[in-house]
Amino acid sequence: MREVKFFSGENIPLEMHKVRMVQRVYLRPIEERAEAISEAGYNTFLLRNKDIFLDMLTDSGVNAMSENQYASMLQADDSYAGSETYYRLEGVLQDMFNMEHFLPAHQGRACEHIISRLLVKPDSTAIMNYHFTTTKAHICQLGGKVEEIIIDEGLEINSSLPFKGNLDIEKLKNSIARIGKKNICFVRIEAGTNLVGGQPVSMQNMREVSKICRAEGITLVYDASLLSDNLYFIKIREKEFADTDIREITREIGSLMDIIYFSARKLGAARGGGILTSDQEMFLQMREMIPLYEGFLTYGGMSVREMEAMAIGLQESFDMDIISQTPIFVKVLCEELISKGVPVVTPPGGLGCHVDAGQFCSHIPQEKYPAGALSAAFYLASGVRGMERGTLSEQRNPDGSETPAHMELLRLAFPKRVFTLSQVKYVADRLTWLYENRQLIGGLEFTEEPRVLRFFFGRLKPIGDWPEKLYKKFRQDFGDSL
């Protein structure tokens, strides 16, 4: 995608692809949406796709694939062992990151499981810029702890800092001195902080973190799931790399890390995942776990057709016209919402537009899940499914008390090459209407609360009759319009 200056003087996002296959979507009447969200326990994860107009829940496994990806699937070698598909994918990844060893896994959280089993010991600490839900769950399940050292600006809703995902170098040094390097299982960098606005990490920060970890003998792990967005931001926001080829940027990242893992449901626009390392000893230890938990070493629980598509998708991650669409669409939606007074995380990051539910629903206390309530309310008002990223996505403390999130966000994700500009404008319009009527939104409480990863399949109910009030206001303002 490119921003092109029109004769009117506006800079308009211009897609650098044409649509050759489409999928029908349905905008259900608000009566049907009200029934659907109630049946889903006011948890957008439990909505059925048939009831959704625009699915902005996630960019995981829902990106549009290219014609070359579909074509590649026809050459898949479905041998159980020794598949040529595996060796093609391995070659792409070795060239991409300049790392020696590749282990396949069925998706990103499977990679986290393998890495955690290798490195996490009871009472050890994983240091990272910010946790992701499944990452933290794997570490805690093995008796480990998580310490977050994102820079202070990373937890501010509004900022002009271009790399809010950076690790705080002084905090890192202090954590190592306080915890002791023998008690640190690994340091992790997430390339685009999923839970706090999709904010990128600079190459300079990665260099500094890598230098410290190597001096201390601490394993440095890199979650590359959101790498394509991060590459885009390094290219346009870090002056040193304005004229550097994206392949060279990626290879330098590989040279700084001990382990890289990724979800191909995000990076590569396919489905699957993988682990890379040049450390022979760690590779051999992880290799033993792949057949036990994933599948044989040359498929790792993945379909070989997906592996072929992944190999092409990874190579397409070096094309700025492809990897720029999500950040540009995020920017467009954020700027439109800001112009209407709707609070969002700034600067616009990758992955999606992150609405500040804490301010949007400032009348709802955190223990009543304002981001979850906003997510349900926005579906009711628009048919658009977003994702709660706040206290609902945390886990309770051992004593049963809540762990308040640093931010209460409604994430509206942008799968690559899926939505059009008119759909983006629809999202902005309905969210603006909801903001004007935000006092109608009330809190939620659990009726069914799983112990782990409750945001995936927990069920809630509204506190009071606020969905009915919101429905009546919608009908008053929009009449018979959907």
XYZ file of C-alpha atoms in Angstrom:
482
model
C 0.000 0.000 0.000
C 1.123 3.530 -0.746
C -0.176 6.908 0.325
C -0.735 8.883 -2.875
C -1.405 12.605 -3.086
C -4.693 13.276 -4.886
C -5.513 16.407 -6.875
C -7.662 17.533 -3.916
C -4.494 17.703 -1.829
C -5.402 14.706 0.322
C -3.047 11.787 0.872
C -5.159 8.704 0.156
C -4.099 5.090 0.846
C -3.869 3.235 -2.459
C -3.922 -0.556 -2.484
C -1.137 -2.066 -4.593
C -3.124 -5.192 -5.362
C -6.384 -6.113 -7.033
C -9.038 -8.436 -5.641
C -9.499 -11.677 -7.604
C -11.519 -13.720 -5.112
C -14.070 -12.528 -2.575
C -16.017 -13.893 0.377
C -19.562 -12.802 1.134
C -20.121 -11.064 4.478
C -23.404 -10.194 6.162
C -24.443 -7.129 8.109
C -27.123 -8.490 10.404
C -29.881 -6.204 11.755
C -29.239 -4.925 15.263
C -31.983 -7.220 16.618
C -30.016 -10.244 15.452
C -26.747 -8.774 16.727
C -28.293 -8.272 20.163
C -29.351 -11.916 20.230
C -25.939 -13.101 18.984
C -23.870 -11.207 21.572
C -26.175 -12.384 24.355
C -25.800 -16.019 23.255
C -22.018 -15.479 23.151
C -21.976 -14.430 26.801
C -20.903 -10.902 25.784
C -17.539 -12.377 24.751
C -16.717 -11.556 21.132
C -14.530 -14.681 20.930
C -17.692 -16.782 21.204
C -19.562 -15.062 18.356
C -20.211 -17.166 15.266
C -18.692 -15.876 12.055
C -22.080 -15.918 10.294
C -23.195 -13.108 12.615
C -20.172 -10.860 11.974
C -19.870 -8.128 9.344
C -16.182 -7.185 9.664
C -13.991 -9.489 11.725
C -11.341 -7.356 13.408
C -10.792 -9.769 16.282
C -7.260 -10.610 15.178
C -4.817 -10.766 12.294
C -3.941 -14.351 13.222
C -4.673 -16.881 10.487
C -7.109 -14.594 8.678
C -4.811 -12.696 6.312
C -5.491 -12.804 2.582
C -3.002 -14.965 0.698
C -1.482 -14.046 -2.653
C -1.940 -15.909 -5.926
C 1.639 -17.149 -5.613
C 0.886 -18.619 -2.196
C -2.115 -20.513 -3.530
C -0.116 -21.744 -6.519
C 2.694 -22.975 -4.263
C 0.304 -25.226 -2.363
C -0.024 -27.445 -5.456
C 3.615 -28.519 -5.225
C 3.416 -29.666 -1.596
C 5.273 -32.881 -0.778
C 3.118 -34.702 1.764
C 5.713 -37.257 2.825
C 5.579 -37.957 6.555
C 9.376 -37.725 6.829
C 11.914 -35.976 4.619
C 9.394 -33.770 2.814
C 10.885 -31.435 0.217
C 8.335 -28.874 1.358
C 10.116 -28.710 4.709
C 13.502 -28.154 3.086
C 12.125 -25.367 0.909
C 10.700 -23.635 3.978
C 13.871 -24.221 5.964
C 15.927 -22.610 3.194
C 13.717 -19.517 3.122
C 13.995 -19.063 6.895
C 17.739 -19.701 7.007
C 18.246 -17.082 4.312
C 15.815 -14.699 5.998
C 17.383 -14.661 9.463
C 20.827 -16.129 8.690
C 20.294 -18.715 11.445
C 21.355 -22.331 11.092
C 18.583 -24.464 12.594
C 14.806 -24.478 12.041
C 12.180 -26.453 13.949
C 8.541 -26.470 12.763
C 5.572 -26.164 15.099
C 1.855 -25.870 14.451
C 1.598 -22.234 15.634
C 3.207 -19.554 17.776
C 2.004 -20.724 21.177
C 3.351 -24.194 20.382
C 6.750 -22.546 19.909
C 6.344 -20.824 23.274
C 5.575 -24.192 24.855
C 8.772 -25.764 23.475
C 10.975 -22.785 24.388
C 9.497 -22.545 27.884
C 10.069 -26.245 28.524
C 13.681 -25.779 27.471
C 14.465 -22.669 29.488
C 11.964 -22.048 32.302
C 12.738 -23.477 35.735
C 10.657 -23.082 38.921
C 11.121 -19.590 40.412
C 13.098 -18.384 37.385
C 12.191 -15.051 35.794
C 11.591 -14.168 32.169
C 12.307 -10.500 31.466
C 10.537 -8.877 28.531
C 9.286 -5.590 27.167
C 5.700 -6.755 27.704
C 3.971 -10.082 28.080
C 1.602 -11.755 25.676
C -1.223 -13.810 27.161
C -0.065 -17.258 26.028
C 3.609 -16.458 26.647
C 2.938 -15.591 30.268
C 0.655 -18.608 30.744
C 3.353 -21.044 29.539
C 5.971 -19.485 31.821
C 3.712 -19.437 34.875
C 2.509 -23.014 34.289
C 6.137 -24.131 34.700
C 6.621 -22.167 37.912
C 8.337 -19.180 36.357
C 7.648 -15.462 36.694
C 7.430 -12.568 34.259
C 9.013 -9.151 34.731
C 8.117 -6.385 32.282
C 10.611 -3.624 31.563
C 9.032 -1.693 28.730
C 10.015 1.972 28.701
C 7.693 4.199 30.716
C 6.322 5.848 27.559
C 5.185 2.407 26.372
C 2.437 2.460 29.004
C 1.272 5.959 28.105
C -1.800 6.099 25.891
C -0.638 9.176 23.999
C 2.905 9.878 22.943
C 4.914 10.958 19.907
C 7.701 8.473 20.631
C 8.212 6.324 17.511
C 9.308 3.135 19.322
C 7.185 2.747 22.441
C 7.840 -1.008 22.522
C 11.507 -0.580 23.490
C 12.947 -2.270 26.556
C 14.253 0.122 29.203
C 18.005 -0.466 29.280
C 18.487 0.783 32.840
C 15.609 -1.372 34.047
C 17.209 -4.351 32.318
C 20.541 -3.768 34.037
C 18.855 -3.292 37.404
C 16.744 -6.431 36.966
C 19.803 -8.533 36.153
C 21.640 -7.175 39.200
C 18.664 -7.728 41.500
C 17.485 -11.128 40.240
C 20.872 -12.563 39.328
C 21.649 -13.811 35.837
C 21.472 -17.464 36.927
C 17.845 -16.926 37.941
C 16.829 -15.369 34.614
C 15.536 -18.003 32.203
C 15.601 -15.639 29.226
C 15.068 -12.097 28.040
C 12.312 -11.773 25.437
C 11.688 -9.034 22.899
C 8.255 -8.915 21.334
C 8.465 -7.196 17.972
C 5.327 -5.141 18.310
C 3.788 -5.133 21.767
C 0.454 -6.854 21.188
C -1.250 -5.921 24.459
C -0.240 -2.252 24.631
C -0.980 -0.930 21.188
C 1.154 -2.829 18.667
C 4.079 -0.491 19.340
C 7.376 -1.334 17.593
C 10.914 -1.900 18.872
C 13.862 -0.057 17.331
C 16.935 -1.765 15.952
C 19.115 0.368 18.216
C 17.245 -0.937 21.252
C 17.663 -4.525 20.057
C 21.385 -3.953 19.642
C 21.720 -2.616 23.181
C 19.687 -5.463 24.710
C 21.658 -8.074 22.758
C 24.978 -6.608 23.882
C 23.952 -6.814 27.544
C 22.555 -10.343 27.264
C 25.674 -11.666 25.547
C 27.931 -10.029 28.101
C 25.913 -11.661 30.904
C 25.419 -15.014 29.168
C 21.603 -14.681 29.161
C 19.538 -16.219 26.361
C 17.790 -13.614 24.195
C 14.499 -14.706 22.612
C 12.700 -12.783 19.874
C 9.004 -13.134 19.115
C 8.865 -12.313 15.405
C 5.126 -12.858 14.936
C 4.565 -9.150 14.207
C 7.901 -8.734 12.451
C 6.512 -7.385 9.170
C 4.932 -4.375 10.909
C 8.135 -3.829 12.891
C 10.238 -3.938 9.716
C 8.012 -1.269 8.202
C 8.434 0.990 11.228
C 12.213 0.514 11.367
C 12.363 1.439 7.695
C 10.276 4.622 7.989
C 10.986 5.775 11.570
C 14.653 4.883 12.150
C 16.717 7.188 9.930
C 19.698 4.848 9.787
C 17.646 2.322 7.813
C 15.821 4.585 5.360
C 17.929 3.254 2.479
C 18.616 -0.238 3.857
C 17.096 -3.275 2.154
C 14.516 -5.016 4.344
C 16.372 -8.320 3.939
C 19.441 -6.788 5.524
C 17.396 -5.394 8.401
C 15.939 -8.848 9.026
C 19.339 -10.536 8.921
C 20.746 -8.080 11.431
C 17.867 -8.909 13.774
C 18.767 -12.587 13.353
C 22.399 -11.858 14.234
C 21.353 -10.279 17.551
C 19.155 -13.119 18.846
C 19.764 -16.575 20.317
C 16.267 -17.890 19.534
C 13.657 -16.529 17.159
C 10.126 -17.899 17.051
C 7.026 -16.826 15.182
C 3.411 -17.525 14.419
C 2.942 -17.866 10.670
C -0.718 -17.102 11.274
C 0.648 -13.559 11.459
C 4.093 -13.542 9.832
C 3.819 -15.232 6.448
C 0.026 -14.963 6.137
C -0.416 -18.730 6.370
C -0.927 -21.080 9.331
C 1.842 -22.614 11.366
C 4.937 -21.502 13.203
C 8.596 -22.161 13.791
C 11.676 -21.787 15.971
C 15.128 -20.777 14.756
C 18.486 -20.830 16.497
C 22.160 -21.154 15.698
C 22.909 -22.665 19.112
C 23.574 -26.361 18.523
C 22.935 -27.458 22.104
C 19.594 -25.667 22.412
C 18.574 -26.941 18.996
C 19.228 -30.558 19.956
C 17.266 -30.217 23.194
C 14.279 -28.625 21.471
C 14.438 -31.109 18.613
C 13.604 -33.937 21.015
C 10.361 -32.203 21.970
C 9.015 -31.619 18.454
C 7.995 -35.250 17.728
C 6.609 -35.551 21.270
C 4.364 -32.482 21.181
C 4.035 -31.392 17.550
C 4.763 -34.010 14.884
C 7.733 -35.307 12.942
C 10.650 -32.939 12.377
C 9.749 -32.194 8.775
C 6.169 -31.104 9.356
C 5.789 -30.239 13.057
C 2.021 -30.548 13.150
C 1.476 -28.374 10.076
C -0.151 -29.121 6.757
C 2.532 -29.213 4.077
C 0.291 -27.046 1.901
C 0.343 -24.377 4.558
C 4.122 -24.739 4.772
C 4.448 -24.051 1.045
C 2.204 -21.000 1.379
C 4.220 -19.866 4.389
C 7.492 -20.025 2.467
C 6.105 -17.682 -0.190
C 4.421 -15.435 2.388
C 7.669 -15.014 4.288
C 9.428 -13.889 1.122
C 6.594 -11.436 0.448
C 7.352 -9.927 3.870
C 10.238 -8.124 2.172
C 7.852 -6.190 -0.105
C 7.011 -2.749 1.320
C 3.832 -2.555 -0.772
C 2.576 -5.656 1.056
C 3.725 -5.049 4.624
C 2.707 -1.375 4.638
C -1.056 -1.914 4.326
C -1.756 -2.729 7.957
C 0.236 0.194 9.433
C -1.223 2.630 6.904
C -4.821 1.490 7.479
C -4.236 1.658 11.246
C -2.985 5.209 10.819
C -5.991 6.184 8.670
C -8.513 4.826 11.189
C -6.685 6.349 14.159
C -6.495 9.773 12.537
C -10.192 9.673 11.626
C -11.143 8.753 15.189
C -8.856 11.390 16.690
C -10.507 14.021 14.483
C -13.846 13.025 16.056
C -12.487 13.112 19.598
C -12.420 9.330 20.067
C -9.444 8.350 22.298
C -6.901 5.958 20.732
C -3.328 4.868 21.412
C -0.776 7.105 19.682
C 1.344 7.042 17.718
C -0.583 4.540 15.576
C 1.223 1.211 15.712
C 0.948 -2.071 13.875
C -1.548 -4.920 14.144
C -4.626 -2.734 14.621
C -6.200 0.451 15.915
C -6.279 0.425 19.711
C -9.137 2.398 21.245
C -8.580 3.672 24.783
C -11.487 1.949 26.547
C -10.295 3.311 29.884
C -11.128 6.845 28.758
C -13.976 5.852 26.427
C -15.732 4.114 29.331
C -14.207 6.051 32.213
C -17.431 5.557 34.190
C -16.860 1.763 34.311
C -14.373 0.531 36.973
C -11.640 -1.861 35.818
C -13.058 -4.773 37.799
C -16.196 -4.457 35.636
C -14.124 -4.875 32.451
C -14.568 -1.621 30.468
C -12.652 -2.929 27.430
C -14.758 -6.076 27.350
C -17.937 -4.025 27.650
C -16.822 -1.692 24.860
C -16.030 -4.656 22.621
C -19.527 -6.082 23.144
C -21.163 -2.667 22.718
C -19.275 -1.971 19.495
C -20.397 -5.284 18.012
C -23.975 -4.421 18.942
C -23.690 -1.000 17.280
C -21.857 -2.108 14.138
C -21.630 -5.853 13.579
C -17.838 -5.436 13.803
C -15.977 -7.854 16.043
C -13.005 -6.461 17.950
C -11.004 -7.884 20.845
C -10.735 -6.864 24.487
C -7.164 -6.186 25.555
C -7.418 -5.205 29.207
C -8.156 -6.627 32.639
C -10.362 -9.344 31.151
C -7.267 -10.631 29.319
C -5.314 -10.912 32.566
C -5.518 -13.763 35.088
C -6.625 -13.473 38.676
C -4.033 -13.504 41.451
C -3.753 -16.643 43.625
C -5.933 -14.971 46.275
C -8.720 -14.418 43.745
C -8.204 -10.680 43.320
C -8.028 -9.081 39.894
C -4.812 -8.058 38.164
C -5.687 -4.637 36.719
C -4.239 -4.212 33.233
C -1.922 -1.288 32.527
C -4.264 -0.315 29.693
C -7.904 -1.000 28.863
C -8.043 -1.300 25.089
C -10.431 -2.314 22.353
C -8.234 -3.715 19.597
C -9.531 -3.479 16.052
C -7.107 -5.663 14.114
C -6.357 -5.306 10.421
C -5.716 -8.623 8.665
C -3.479 -8.028 5.664
C -5.198 -7.243 2.348
C -8.685 -7.996 3.666
C -10.600 -4.728 4.186
C -11.368 -1.784 1.932
C -11.210 1.927 2.678
C -15.020 2.213 2.714
C -15.160 -0.488 5.393
C -12.585 1.420 7.440
C -14.767 4.518 7.195
C -17.799 2.512 8.364
C -15.842 1.385 11.432
C -14.917 4.993 12.216
C -18.507 6.178 11.805
C -20.085 3.576 14.090
C -17.385 3.984 16.716
C -17.869 7.748 16.668
C -21.614 7.247 17.228
C -20.891 4.903 20.115
C -18.518 7.436 21.672
C -21.243 10.068 21.536
C -23.467 7.625 23.457
C -20.790 6.090 25.675
C -22.607 6.773 28.946
C -25.148 4.126 27.947
C -22.488 1.390 28.134
C -22.293 -0.485 31.445
C -19.988 -3.085 32.933
C -19.846 -6.874 32.754
C -19.474 -9.680 35.267
C -18.558 -13.324 34.821
C -21.133 -16.092 34.775
C -18.559 -18.715 33.699
C -14.890 -17.987 34.413
C -12.141 -20.398 33.310
C -9.025 -20.462 35.456
C -6.550 -19.983 32.578
C -6.917 -17.711 29.527
C -10.438 -16.804 30.573
C -10.851 -14.247 27.793
C -10.953 -17.032 25.199
C -14.056 -18.850 26.382
C -15.391 -17.225 29.547
C -18.992 -16.014 29.576
C -20.285 -12.772 31.061
C -23.501 -10.864 31.552
C -24.235 -7.144 31.511
C -24.625 -5.306 34.792
C -28.036 -3.749 34.405
C -30.000 -3.322 31.180
C -27.505 -1.213 29.254
C -27.631 -3.322 26.023
C -31.373 -2.624 25.761
C -30.798 1.109 26.259
C -28.083 1.119 23.612
C -30.374 -0.752 21.202
C -33.181 1.772 21.685
C -30.828 4.701 21.089
C -29.498 3.073 17.915
C -33.015 2.626 16.554
C -33.859 6.215 17.486
C -30.842 7.574 15.571
C -30.633 5.175 12.621
C -34.231 4.073 12.147
C -34.406 0.924 10.006
C -30.757 1.221 8.937
C -28.520 -1.682 9.817
